[in-house]
């Protein structure tokens, strides 16, 4: 009996895989080599950041393994370089390649967490505003409109400055984890209006349909209607916005870190590495800032290409 159930489950799983591989989305993916290349690059970045502890040849955050005598070594193919440090070292003797792996991890963690926070906040406000309407909808949408008039980077800078002022003079302020949490909140709170506007528009369309009216008539609570019936129909645009928002969140984190209000140098992200490297750019140590900058460009570009493809592939008007 158990063998039969296992066989049936395996058959259903294979059927789902077959239908997924034969879908329009998969066909569009296979026919677009640029998207395939962007996916491969994105996966390489994710795998490198996830398994940095196993892939990195050095531990850049362990002071006992660093030596100032190894500082500012050029890449291995340049005169004076060593193959032990393929991409060279920075001003503290940290291996650039290893630091890129760990720095990408921090940038991705901040970007993903900020996007998730934005989605949860924006979708919650958008669904409830579109469903209930009235004065609640007016307050939420006017707040979103006001925030959209301000650049996201300025909102993030303001939130970061307020948080640092509140915790000034405490041990929390100098904690690297505190800086990461502040960045996640600052970036997330600056990006929620776009999700709220899109979801609110979709909710206005969905709540006027017959299935929502029927659910109300039979006495289904409003929260269950929103959660089980309206919300699933709004997730398509949210997925596209979230993919593009990930790239924007990574750029915002890099910008804040470059300005010196993001991740501290003891736990460098890509933005912090670029900020540290630009101080040595004109003195000949170009590799300290070049490789983090190229890594940031490739990561953001590949995620953006995936987001653009998803936007076109999920748009029924373009099929």
PDB file of C-alpha atoms in Angstrom:
ATOM      1  CA  UNK A   1       0.000   0.000   0.000  1.00  0.00           C
ATOM      2  CA  UNK A   2       2.769   2.439   0.939  1.00  0.00           C
ATOM      3  CA  UNK A   3       4.643   1.575  -2.264  1.00  0.00           C
ATOM      4  CA  UNK A   4       1.513   2.350  -4.285  1.00  0.00           C
ATOM      5  CA  UNK A   5       1.019   5.686  -2.536  1.00  0.00           C
ATOM      6  CA  UNK A   6       4.659   6.526  -3.115  1.00  0.00           C
ATOM      7  CA  UNK A   7       4.288   5.678  -6.795  1.00  0.00           C
ATOM      8  CA  UNK A   8       1.178   7.861  -7.088  1.00  0.00           C
ATOM      9  CA  UNK A   9       2.911  10.767  -5.331  1.00  0.00           C
ATOM     10  CA  UNK A  10       5.935  10.417  -7.611  1.00  0.00           C
ATOM     11  CA  UNK A  11       3.667  10.391 -10.651  1.00  0.00           C
ATOM     12  CA  UNK A  12       1.900  13.561  -9.536  1.00  0.00           C
ATOM     13  CA  UNK A  13       5.220  15.276  -8.852  1.00  0.00           C
ATOM     14  CA  UNK A  14       6.534  14.322 -12.294  1.00  0.00           C
ATOM     15  CA  UNK A  15       3.288  15.535 -13.833  1.00  0.00           C
ATOM     16  CA  UNK A  16       3.660  18.917 -12.164  1.00  0.00           C
ATOM     17  CA  UNK A  17       7.256  19.160 -13.393  1.00  0.00           C
ATOM     18  CA  UNK A  18       6.200  18.226 -16.925  1.00  0.00           C
ATOM     19  CA  UNK A  19       3.410  20.794 -16.988  1.00  0.00           C
ATOM     20  CA  UNK A  20       5.799  23.431 -15.621  1.00  0.00           C
ATOM     21  CA  UNK A  21       8.455  22.644 -18.225  1.00  0.00           C
ATOM     22  CA  UNK A  22       5.806  22.774 -20.972  1.00  0.00           C
ATOM     23  CA  UNK A  23       4.249  26.055 -19.838  1.00  0.00           C
ATOM     24  CA  UNK A  24       4.369  29.377 -21.677  1.00  0.00           C
ATOM     25  CA  UNK A  25       6.594  30.810 -18.967  1.00  0.00           C
ATOM     26  CA  UNK A  26       9.178  28.050 -19.350  1.00  0.00           C
ATOM     27  CA  UNK A  27       9.042  28.351 -23.146  1.00  0.00           C
ATOM     28  CA  UNK A  28       9.632  32.107 -22.933  1.00  0.00           C
ATOM     29  CA  UNK A  29      12.546  31.473 -20.561  1.00  0.00           C
ATOM     30  CA  UNK A  30      14.210  28.956 -22.868  1.00  0.00           C
ATOM     31  CA  UNK A  31      13.836  31.224 -25.876  1.00  0.00           C
ATOM     32  CA  UNK A  32      15.596  34.161 -24.215  1.00  0.00           C
ATOM     33  CA  UNK A  33      19.371  33.580 -23.899  1.00  0.00           C
ATOM     34  CA  UNK A  34      19.892  36.889 -22.097  1.00  0.00           C
ATOM     35  CA  UNK A  35      17.487  35.832 -19.332  1.00  0.00           C
ATOM     36  CA  UNK A  36      19.134  32.412 -19.109  1.00  0.00           C
ATOM     37  CA  UNK A  37      22.553  34.065 -18.708  1.00  0.00           C
ATOM     38  CA  UNK A  38      21.135  36.473 -16.089  1.00  0.00           C
ATOM     39  CA  UNK A  39      19.654  33.523 -14.198  1.00  0.00           C
ATOM     40  CA  UNK A  40      22.976  31.668 -14.214  1.00  0.00           C
ATOM     41  CA  UNK A  41      24.831  34.754 -12.969  1.00  0.00           C
ATOM     42  CA  UNK A  42      22.235  35.370 -10.246  1.00  0.00           C
ATOM     43  CA  UNK A  43      22.412  31.752  -9.095  1.00  0.00           C
ATOM     44  CA  UNK A  44      26.209  31.924  -8.978  1.00  0.00           C
ATOM     45  CA  UNK A  45      26.023  34.998  -6.755  1.00  0.00           C
ATOM     46  CA  UNK A  46      23.460  33.351  -4.476  1.00  0.00           C
ATOM     47  CA  UNK A  47      25.438  30.128  -4.213  1.00  0.00           C
ATOM     48  CA  UNK A  48      28.704  32.013  -3.619  1.00  0.00           C
ATOM     49  CA  UNK A  49      27.130  34.117  -0.878  1.00  0.00           C
ATOM     50  CA  UNK A  50      25.393  31.123   0.713  1.00  0.00           C
ATOM     51  CA  UNK A  51      28.458  28.882   0.766  1.00  0.00           C
ATOM     52  CA  UNK A  52      31.046  31.614   1.322  1.00  0.00           C
ATOM     53  CA  UNK A  53      32.374  29.795   4.375  1.00  0.00           C
ATOM     54  CA  UNK A  54      33.321  26.805   2.216  1.00  0.00           C
ATOM     55  CA  UNK A  55      34.305  28.593  -1.007  1.00  0.00           C
ATOM     56  CA  UNK A  56      36.326  31.532   0.348  1.00  0.00           C
ATOM     57  CA  UNK A  57      40.050  30.683   0.601  1.00  0.00           C
ATOM     58  CA  UNK A  58      40.501  33.126   3.496  1.00  0.00           C
ATOM     59  CA  UNK A  59      38.450  34.452   6.402  1.00  0.00           C
ATOM     60  CA  UNK A  60      38.448  38.242   5.954  1.00  0.00           C
ATOM     61  CA  UNK A  61      36.712  38.964   9.282  1.00  0.00           C
ATOM     62  CA  UNK A  62      39.160  37.069  11.492  1.00  0.00           C
ATOM     63  CA  UNK A  63      41.889  39.524  12.664  1.00  0.00           C
ATOM     64  CA  UNK A  64      44.166  36.662  13.660  1.00  0.00           C
ATOM     65  CA  UNK A  65      44.453  35.594  10.011  1.00  0.00           C
ATOM     66  CA  UNK A  66      45.281  39.071   8.685  1.00  0.00           C
ATOM     67  CA  UNK A  67      48.717  40.579   8.237  1.00  0.00           C
ATOM     68  CA  UNK A  68      49.541  44.138   7.215  1.00  0.00           C
ATOM     69  CA  UNK A  69      52.499  42.767   5.272  1.00  0.00           C
ATOM     70  CA  UNK A  70      49.939  41.329   2.818  1.00  0.00           C
ATOM     71  CA  UNK A  71      48.109  44.643   2.443  1.00  0.00           C
ATOM     72  CA  UNK A  72      47.493  46.197  -0.990  1.00  0.00           C
ATOM     73  CA  UNK A  73      48.781  43.248  -2.982  1.00  0.00           C
ATOM     74  CA  UNK A  74      47.709  43.446  -6.641  1.00  0.00           C
ATOM     75  CA  UNK A  75      45.812  40.665  -8.456  1.00  0.00           C
ATOM     76  CA  UNK A  76      47.698  37.461  -9.186  1.00  0.00           C
ATOM     77  CA  UNK A  77      48.272  38.252 -12.889  1.00  0.00           C
ATOM     78  CA  UNK A  78      49.876  41.633 -12.113  1.00  0.00           C
ATOM     79  CA  UNK A  79      53.535  42.005 -11.144  1.00  0.00           C
ATOM     80  CA  UNK A  80      53.856  41.613  -7.392  1.00  0.00           C
ATOM     81  CA  UNK A  81      50.658  39.584  -7.053  1.00  0.00           C
ATOM     82  CA  UNK A  82      50.291  36.135  -5.520  1.00  0.00           C
ATOM     83  CA  UNK A  83      47.975  33.296  -6.513  1.00  0.00           C
ATOM     84  CA  UNK A  84      47.055  32.940  -2.852  1.00  0.00           C
ATOM     85  CA  UNK A  85      45.200  36.255  -3.352  1.00  0.00           C
ATOM     86  CA  UNK A  86      43.681  35.921  -6.817  1.00  0.00           C
ATOM     87  CA  UNK A  87      42.011  39.349  -6.872  1.00  0.00           C
ATOM     88  CA  UNK A  88      44.537  41.010  -4.570  1.00  0.00           C
ATOM     89  CA  UNK A  89      44.127  42.370  -1.062  1.00  0.00           C
ATOM     90  CA  UNK A  90      42.817  45.582   0.466  1.00  0.00           C
ATOM     91  CA  UNK A  91      44.508  48.063   2.805  1.00  0.00           C
ATOM     92  CA  UNK A  92      44.089  45.703   5.787  1.00  0.00           C
ATOM     93  CA  UNK A  93      45.446  42.615   4.050  1.00  0.00           C
ATOM     94  CA  UNK A  94      42.030  41.037   3.464  1.00  0.00           C
ATOM     95  CA  UNK A  95      41.617  38.844   0.397  1.00  0.00           C
ATOM     96  CA  UNK A  96      39.379  40.673  -2.092  1.00  0.00           C
ATOM     97  CA  UNK A  97      37.807  37.488  -3.462  1.00  0.00           C
ATOM     98  CA  UNK A  98      36.886  36.213  -0.006  1.00  0.00           C
ATOM     99  CA  UNK A  99      35.599  39.634   1.037  1.00  0.00           C
ATOM    100  CA  UNK A 100      33.427  39.773  -2.101  1.00  0.00           C
ATOM    101  CA  UNK A 101      31.778  36.477  -1.194  1.00  0.00           C
ATOM    102  CA  UNK A 102      31.031  37.569   2.371  1.00  0.00           C
ATOM    103  CA  UNK A 103      30.120  41.107   1.276  1.00  0.00           C
ATOM    104  CA  UNK A 104      27.664  39.776  -1.313  1.00  0.00           C
ATOM    105  CA  UNK A 105      26.034  37.723   1.440  1.00  0.00           C
ATOM    106  CA  UNK A 106      25.444  40.831   3.546  1.00  0.00           C
ATOM    107  CA  UNK A 107      24.118  42.819   0.570  1.00  0.00           C
ATOM    108  CA  UNK A 108      21.732  40.021  -0.397  1.00  0.00           C
ATOM    109  CA  UNK A 109      20.533  39.526   3.180  1.00  0.00           C
ATOM    110  CA  UNK A 110      19.771  43.236   3.529  1.00  0.00           C
ATOM    111  CA  UNK A 111      18.160  43.391   0.080  1.00  0.00           C
ATOM    112  CA  UNK A 112      15.958  40.315   0.568  1.00  0.00           C
ATOM    113  CA  UNK A 113      14.906  41.277   4.092  1.00  0.00           C
ATOM    114  CA  UNK A 114      14.068  44.841   3.039  1.00  0.00           C
ATOM    115  CA  UNK A 115      11.993  43.617   0.079  1.00  0.00           C
ATOM    116  CA  UNK A 116      10.105  41.131   2.254  1.00  0.00           C
ATOM    117  CA  UNK A 117       9.410  43.865   4.816  1.00  0.00           C
ATOM    118  CA  UNK A 118       8.199  46.209   2.049  1.00  0.00           C
ATOM    119  CA  UNK A 119       5.971  43.523   0.541  1.00  0.00           C
ATOM    120  CA  UNK A 120       4.391  42.540   3.856  1.00  0.00           C
ATOM    121  CA  UNK A 121       3.718  46.159   4.827  1.00  0.00           C
ATOM    122  CA  UNK A 122       2.661  47.384   1.382  1.00  0.00           C
ATOM    123  CA  UNK A 123       0.470  44.395   0.530  1.00  0.00           C
ATOM    124  CA  UNK A 124      -1.250  44.493   3.932  1.00  0.00           C
ATOM    125  CA  UNK A 125      -2.061  48.184   3.630  1.00  0.00           C
ATOM    126  CA  UNK A 126      -3.001  47.900  -0.048  1.00  0.00           C
ATOM    127  CA  UNK A 127      -5.408  44.994   0.394  1.00  0.00           C
ATOM    128  CA  UNK A 128      -7.143  46.468   3.418  1.00  0.00           C
ATOM    129  CA  UNK A 129      -7.331  49.939   1.858  1.00  0.00           C
ATOM    130  CA  UNK A 130      -8.815  48.619  -1.368  1.00  0.00           C
ATOM    131  CA  UNK A 131     -11.278  46.314   0.381  1.00  0.00           C
ATOM    132  CA  UNK A 132     -12.592  48.600   3.119  1.00  0.00           C
ATOM    133  CA  UNK A 133     -12.250  51.949   1.323  1.00  0.00           C
ATOM    134  CA  UNK A 134     -13.542  55.126   2.959  1.00  0.00           C
ATOM    135  CA  UNK A 135     -11.422  57.262   5.224  1.00  0.00           C
ATOM    136  CA  UNK A 136      -8.967  54.414   5.856  1.00  0.00           C
ATOM    137  CA  UNK A 137      -8.204  54.120   2.146  1.00  0.00           C
ATOM    138  CA  UNK A 138      -7.809  57.884   1.856  1.00  0.00           C
ATOM    139  CA  UNK A 139      -5.290  58.038   4.717  1.00  0.00           C
ATOM    140  CA  UNK A 140      -3.205  55.118   3.427  1.00  0.00           C
ATOM    141  CA  UNK A 141      -3.120  56.336  -0.170  1.00  0.00           C
ATOM    142  CA  UNK A 142      -2.343  59.949   0.741  1.00  0.00           C
ATOM    143  CA  UNK A 143       0.505  58.741   2.945  1.00  0.00           C
ATOM    144  CA  UNK A 144       1.791  56.688   0.015  1.00  0.00           C
ATOM    145  CA  UNK A 145       1.481  59.674  -2.335  1.00  0.00           C
ATOM    146  CA  UNK A 146       3.396  61.922   0.055  1.00  0.00           C
ATOM    147  CA  UNK A 147       6.181  59.387   0.457  1.00  0.00           C
ATOM    148  CA  UNK A 148       6.418  58.827  -3.298  1.00  0.00           C
ATOM    149  CA  UNK A 149       7.260  62.511  -3.727  1.00  0.00           C
ATOM    150  CA  UNK A 150      10.471  61.918  -1.765  1.00  0.00           C
ATOM    151  CA  UNK A 151      13.393  59.918  -3.198  1.00  0.00           C
ATOM    152  CA  UNK A 152      13.766  56.546  -1.508  1.00  0.00           C
ATOM    153  CA  UNK A 153      17.390  57.204  -0.628  1.00  0.00           C
ATOM    154  CA  UNK A 154      16.415  60.371   1.278  1.00  0.00           C
ATOM    155  CA  UNK A 155      13.720  58.509   3.227  1.00  0.00           C
ATOM    156  CA  UNK A 156      16.221  55.765   4.073  1.00  0.00           C
ATOM    157  CA  UNK A 157      18.809  58.357   5.141  1.00  0.00           C
ATOM    158  CA  UNK A 158      16.244  60.087   7.373  1.00  0.00           C
ATOM    159  CA  UNK A 159      15.145  56.836   9.029  1.00  0.00           C
ATOM    160  CA  UNK A 160      18.748  55.736   9.514  1.00  0.00           C
ATOM    161  CA  UNK A 161      19.675  59.100  11.039  1.00  0.00           C
ATOM    162  CA  UNK A 162      16.707  59.063  13.423  1.00  0.00           C
ATOM    163  CA  UNK A 163      17.524  55.520  14.570  1.00  0.00           C
ATOM    164  CA  UNK A 164      21.163  56.367  15.174  1.00  0.00           C
ATOM    165  CA  UNK A 165      20.193  59.513  17.080  1.00  0.00           C
ATOM    166  CA  UNK A 166      17.802  57.545  19.312  1.00  0.00           C
ATOM    167  CA  UNK A 167      20.463  54.966  20.179  1.00  0.00           C
ATOM    168  CA  UNK A 168      23.380  57.413  20.328  1.00  0.00           C
ATOM    169  CA  UNK A 169      25.770  56.736  23.182  1.00  0.00           C
ATOM    170  CA  UNK A 170      24.680  53.115  23.632  1.00  0.00           C
ATOM    171  CA  UNK A 171      26.466  49.887  22.813  1.00  0.00           C
ATOM    172  CA  UNK A 172      23.703  49.001  20.369  1.00  0.00           C
ATOM    173  CA  UNK A 173      24.686  51.843  18.039  1.00  0.00           C
ATOM    174  CA  UNK A 174      28.150  50.397  17.449  1.00  0.00           C
ATOM    175  CA  UNK A 175      26.846  46.871  16.890  1.00  0.00           C
ATOM    176  CA  UNK A 176      27.119  45.577  13.319  1.00  0.00           C
ATOM    177  CA  UNK A 177      23.855  43.643  13.671  1.00  0.00           C
ATOM    178  CA  UNK A 178      22.112  46.834  14.752  1.00  0.00           C
ATOM    179  CA  UNK A 179      23.341  48.548  11.577  1.00  0.00           C
ATOM    180  CA  UNK A 180      21.940  45.720   9.456  1.00  0.00           C
ATOM    181  CA  UNK A 181      18.535  45.881  11.162  1.00  0.00           C
ATOM    182  CA  UNK A 182      18.403  49.659  10.760  1.00  0.00           C
ATOM    183  CA  UNK A 183      19.265  49.338   7.063  1.00  0.00           C
ATOM    184  CA  UNK A 184      16.573  46.717   6.515  1.00  0.00           C
ATOM    185  CA  UNK A 185      13.948  48.880   8.218  1.00  0.00           C
ATOM    186  CA  UNK A 186      15.095  52.076   6.483  1.00  0.00           C
ATOM    187  CA  UNK A 187      15.087  50.552   2.991  1.00  0.00           C
ATOM    188  CA  UNK A 188      11.883  48.599   3.587  1.00  0.00           C
ATOM    189  CA  UNK A 189       9.908  51.555   4.911  1.00  0.00           C
ATOM    190  CA  UNK A 190      10.980  53.657   1.907  1.00  0.00           C
ATOM    191  CA  UNK A 191       9.679  51.188  -0.709  1.00  0.00           C
ATOM    192  CA  UNK A 192       6.244  50.081   0.576  1.00  0.00           C
ATOM    193  CA  UNK A 193       4.078  52.664  -1.325  1.00  0.00           C
ATOM    194  CA  UNK A 194       4.575  51.051  -4.743  1.00  0.00           C
ATOM    195  CA  UNK A 195       3.336  47.688  -3.455  1.00  0.00           C
ATOM    196  CA  UNK A 196       0.406  49.306  -1.679  1.00  0.00           C
ATOM    197  CA  UNK A 197      -0.710  51.201  -4.796  1.00  0.00           C
ATOM    198  CA  UNK A 198      -0.518  48.168  -7.092  1.00  0.00           C
ATOM    199  CA  UNK A 199      -2.279  45.825  -4.655  1.00  0.00           C
ATOM    200  CA  UNK A 200      -4.944  48.381  -3.832  1.00  0.00           C
ATOM    201  CA  UNK A 201      -5.764  48.770  -7.544  1.00  0.00           C
ATOM    202  CA  UNK A 202      -6.005  44.999  -8.010  1.00  0.00           C
ATOM    203  CA  UNK A 203      -8.138  44.670  -4.878  1.00  0.00           C
ATOM    204  CA  UNK A 204     -10.618  47.259  -6.174  1.00  0.00           C
ATOM    205  CA  UNK A 205     -11.087  45.127  -9.284  1.00  0.00           C
ATOM    206  CA  UNK A 206     -11.356  41.828  -7.430  1.00  0.00           C
ATOM    207  CA  UNK A 207     -13.805  42.940  -4.732  1.00  0.00           C
ATOM    208  CA  UNK A 208     -16.342  43.972  -7.371  1.00  0.00           C
ATOM    209  CA  UNK A 209     -16.500  40.442  -8.806  1.00  0.00           C
ATOM    210  CA  UNK A 210     -19.284  37.974  -8.168  1.00  0.00           C
ATOM    211  CA  UNK A 211     -17.284  35.486  -6.088  1.00  0.00           C
ATOM    212  CA  UNK A 212     -16.520  38.168  -3.479  1.00  0.00           C
ATOM    213  CA  UNK A 213     -20.197  39.179  -3.361  1.00  0.00           C
ATOM    214  CA  UNK A 214     -21.182  35.531  -2.948  1.00  0.00           C
ATOM    215  CA  UNK A 215     -18.666  35.086  -0.146  1.00  0.00           C
ATOM    216  CA  UNK A 216     -20.115  38.106   1.654  1.00  0.00           C
ATOM    217  CA  UNK A 217     -23.676  36.815   1.280  1.00  0.00           C
ATOM    218  CA  UNK A 218     -22.913  33.456   2.872  1.00  0.00           C
ATOM    219  CA  UNK A 219     -21.266  35.215   5.815  1.00  0.00           C
ATOM    220  CA  UNK A 220     -17.540  34.622   5.251  1.00  0.00           C
ATOM    221  CA  UNK A 221     -15.553  37.096   7.398  1.00  0.00           C
ATOM    222  CA  UNK A 222     -13.850  39.969   5.620  1.00  0.00           C
ATOM    223  CA  UNK A 223     -10.364  38.923   6.728  1.00  0.00           C
ATOM    224  CA  UNK A 224     -10.856  35.452   5.236  1.00  0.00           C
ATOM    225  CA  UNK A 225     -12.112  36.886   1.946  1.00  0.00           C
ATOM    226  CA  UNK A 226      -9.071  39.143   1.720  1.00  0.00           C
ATOM    227  CA  UNK A 227      -6.620  36.432   2.733  1.00  0.00           C
ATOM    228  CA  UNK A 228      -7.931  33.426   0.801  1.00  0.00           C
ATOM    229  CA  UNK A 229      -9.660  34.968  -2.219  1.00  0.00           C
ATOM    230  CA  UNK A 230      -8.487  38.515  -2.978  1.00  0.00           C
ATOM    231  CA  UNK A 231      -4.828  38.311  -1.955  1.00  0.00           C
ATOM    232  CA  UNK A 232      -3.812  35.357  -4.202  1.00  0.00           C
ATOM    233  CA  UNK A 233      -5.035  37.281  -7.262  1.00  0.00           C
ATOM    234  CA  UNK A 234      -2.716  40.202  -6.452  1.00  0.00           C
ATOM    235  CA  UNK A 235       0.537  38.247  -6.138  1.00  0.00           C
ATOM    236  CA  UNK A 236       1.487  38.299  -9.839  1.00  0.00           C
ATOM    237  CA  UNK A 237       2.343  42.022  -9.991  1.00  0.00           C
ATOM    238  CA  UNK A 238       3.851  41.806  -6.505  1.00  0.00           C
ATOM    239  CA  UNK A 239       6.286  39.106  -7.686  1.00  0.00           C
ATOM    240  CA  UNK A 240       7.469  41.317 -10.539  1.00  0.00           C
ATOM    241  CA  UNK A 241       7.791  44.364  -8.290  1.00  0.00           C
ATOM    242  CA  UNK A 242       9.637  42.316  -5.682  1.00  0.00           C
ATOM    243  CA  UNK A 243      12.204  41.089  -8.208  1.00  0.00           C
ATOM    244  CA  UNK A 244      12.916  44.595  -9.444  1.00  0.00           C
ATOM    245  CA  UNK A 245      12.740  45.895  -5.868  1.00  0.00           C
ATOM    246  CA  UNK A 246      15.506  43.486  -4.844  1.00  0.00           C
ATOM    247  CA  UNK A 247      17.897  45.188  -7.255  1.00  0.00           C
ATOM    248  CA  UNK A 248      16.815  48.624  -5.997  1.00  0.00           C
ATOM    249  CA  UNK A 249      17.254  47.539  -2.382  1.00  0.00           C
ATOM    250  CA  UNK A 250      20.791  46.280  -3.087  1.00  0.00           C
ATOM    251  CA  UNK A 251      21.645  49.583  -4.786  1.00  0.00           C
ATOM    252  CA  UNK A 252      20.177  51.571  -1.892  1.00  0.00           C
ATOM    253  CA  UNK A 253      22.162  49.530   0.630  1.00  0.00           C
ATOM    254  CA  UNK A 254      25.339  50.047  -1.401  1.00  0.00           C
ATOM    255  CA  UNK A 255      24.632  53.790  -1.626  1.00  0.00           C
ATOM    256  CA  UNK A 256      24.061  54.132   2.114  1.00  0.00           C
ATOM    257  CA  UNK A 257      27.169  52.089   2.900  1.00  0.00           C
ATOM    258  CA  UNK A 258      29.170  54.162   0.419  1.00  0.00           C
ATOM    259  CA  UNK A 259      28.017  57.311   2.214  1.00  0.00           C
ATOM    260  CA  UNK A 260      29.222  55.829   5.506  1.00  0.00           C
ATOM    261  CA  UNK A 261      25.823  55.317   7.152  1.00  0.00           C
ATOM    262  CA  UNK A 262      25.355  51.652   6.293  1.00  0.00           C
ATOM    263  CA  UNK A 263      27.306  48.524   7.159  1.00  0.00           C
ATOM    264  CA  UNK A 264      30.466  49.249   9.226  1.00  0.00           C
ATOM    265  CA  UNK A 265      33.891  48.388   7.737  1.00  0.00           C
ATOM    266  CA  UNK A 266      34.250  45.462  10.162  1.00  0.00           C
ATOM    267  CA  UNK A 267      31.397  43.684   8.304  1.00  0.00           C
ATOM    268  CA  UNK A 268      31.780  45.102   4.796  1.00  0.00           C
ATOM    269  CA  UNK A 269      29.109  44.872   2.140  1.00  0.00           C
ATOM    270  CA  UNK A 270      29.699  45.728  -1.515  1.00  0.00           C
ATOM    271  CA  UNK A 271      28.981  49.396  -0.866  1.00  0.00           C
ATOM    272  CA  UNK A 272      31.425  49.561   2.043  1.00  0.00           C
ATOM    273  CA  UNK A 273      34.124  47.886  -0.055  1.00  0.00           C
ATOM    274  CA  UNK A 274      33.633  50.448  -2.830  1.00  0.00           C
ATOM    275  CA  UNK A 275      33.815  53.300  -0.307  1.00  0.00           C
ATOM    276  CA  UNK A 276      37.041  51.967   1.201  1.00  0.00           C
ATOM    277  CA  UNK A 277      38.550  51.277  -2.215  1.00  0.00           C
ATOM    278  CA  UNK A 278      37.841  54.683  -3.710  1.00  0.00           C
ATOM    279  CA  UNK A 279      40.258  56.228  -1.194  1.00  0.00           C
ATOM    280  CA  UNK A 280      43.066  54.241  -2.846  1.00  0.00           C
ATOM    281  CA  UNK A 281      41.862  54.508  -6.454  1.00  0.00           C
ATOM    282  CA  UNK A 282      44.148  57.354  -7.498  1.00  0.00           C
ATOM    283  CA  UNK A 283      47.162  55.957  -5.651  1.00  0.00           C
ATOM    284  CA  UNK A 284      47.312  52.916  -7.924  1.00  0.00           C
ATOM    285  CA  UNK A 285      45.345  50.290  -5.920  1.00  0.00           C
ATOM    286  CA  UNK A 286      42.525  50.167  -8.479  1.00  0.00           C
ATOM    287  CA  UNK A 287      41.567  46.555  -7.704  1.00  0.00           C
ATOM    288  CA  UNK A 288      40.265  47.410  -4.218  1.00  0.00           C
ATOM    289  CA  UNK A 289      37.293  49.290  -5.669  1.00  0.00           C
ATOM    290  CA  UNK A 290      37.055  47.854  -9.204  1.00  0.00           C
ATOM    291  CA  UNK A 291      36.124  44.271  -8.342  1.00  0.00           C
ATOM    292  CA  UNK A 292      33.396  45.195  -5.789  1.00  0.00           C
ATOM    293  CA  UNK A 293      31.973  47.695  -8.296  1.00  0.00           C
ATOM    294  CA  UNK A 294      31.899  45.115 -11.102  1.00  0.00           C
ATOM    295  CA  UNK A 295      30.304  42.581  -8.746  1.00  0.00           C
ATOM    296  CA  UNK A 296      27.592  45.072  -7.765  1.00  0.00           C
ATOM    297  CA  UNK A 297      26.876  45.963 -11.402  1.00  0.00           C
ATOM    298  CA  UNK A 298      26.624  42.320 -12.490  1.00  0.00           C
ATOM    299  CA  UNK A 299      24.385  41.381  -9.554  1.00  0.00           C
ATOM    300  CA  UNK A 300      21.983  44.298 -10.002  1.00  0.00           C
ATOM    301  CA  UNK A 301      21.922  43.970 -13.799  1.00  0.00           C
ATOM    302  CA  UNK A 302      21.140  40.245 -13.705  1.00  0.00           C
ATOM    303  CA  UNK A 303      18.337  40.696 -11.150  1.00  0.00           C
ATOM    304  CA  UNK A 304      16.907  43.601 -13.172  1.00  0.00           C
ATOM    305  CA  UNK A 305      16.908  41.518 -16.353  1.00  0.00           C
ATOM    306  CA  UNK A 306      15.017  38.771 -14.535  1.00  0.00           C
ATOM    307  CA  UNK A 307      12.501  41.311 -13.266  1.00  0.00           C
ATOM    308  CA  UNK A 308      11.967  42.786 -16.745  1.00  0.00           C
ATOM    309  CA  UNK A 309      11.461  39.316 -18.210  1.00  0.00           C
ATOM    310  CA  UNK A 310       8.949  38.381 -15.505  1.00  0.00           C
ATOM    311  CA  UNK A 311       7.029  41.618 -16.120  1.00  0.00           C
ATOM    312  CA  UNK A 312       6.719  40.821 -19.833  1.00  0.00           C
ATOM    313  CA  UNK A 313       6.137  37.069 -19.409  1.00  0.00           C
ATOM    314  CA  UNK A 314       3.327  37.518 -16.869  1.00  0.00           C
ATOM    315  CA  UNK A 315       1.618  40.286 -18.832  1.00  0.00           C
ATOM    316  CA  UNK A 316      -1.326  38.678 -20.707  1.00  0.00           C
ATOM    317  CA  UNK A 317      -1.412  41.549 -23.212  1.00  0.00           C
ATOM    318  CA  UNK A 318       2.066  40.599 -24.486  1.00  0.00           C
ATOM    319  CA  UNK A 319       1.389  36.878 -24.925  1.00  0.00           C
TER     320      UNK A 319
END
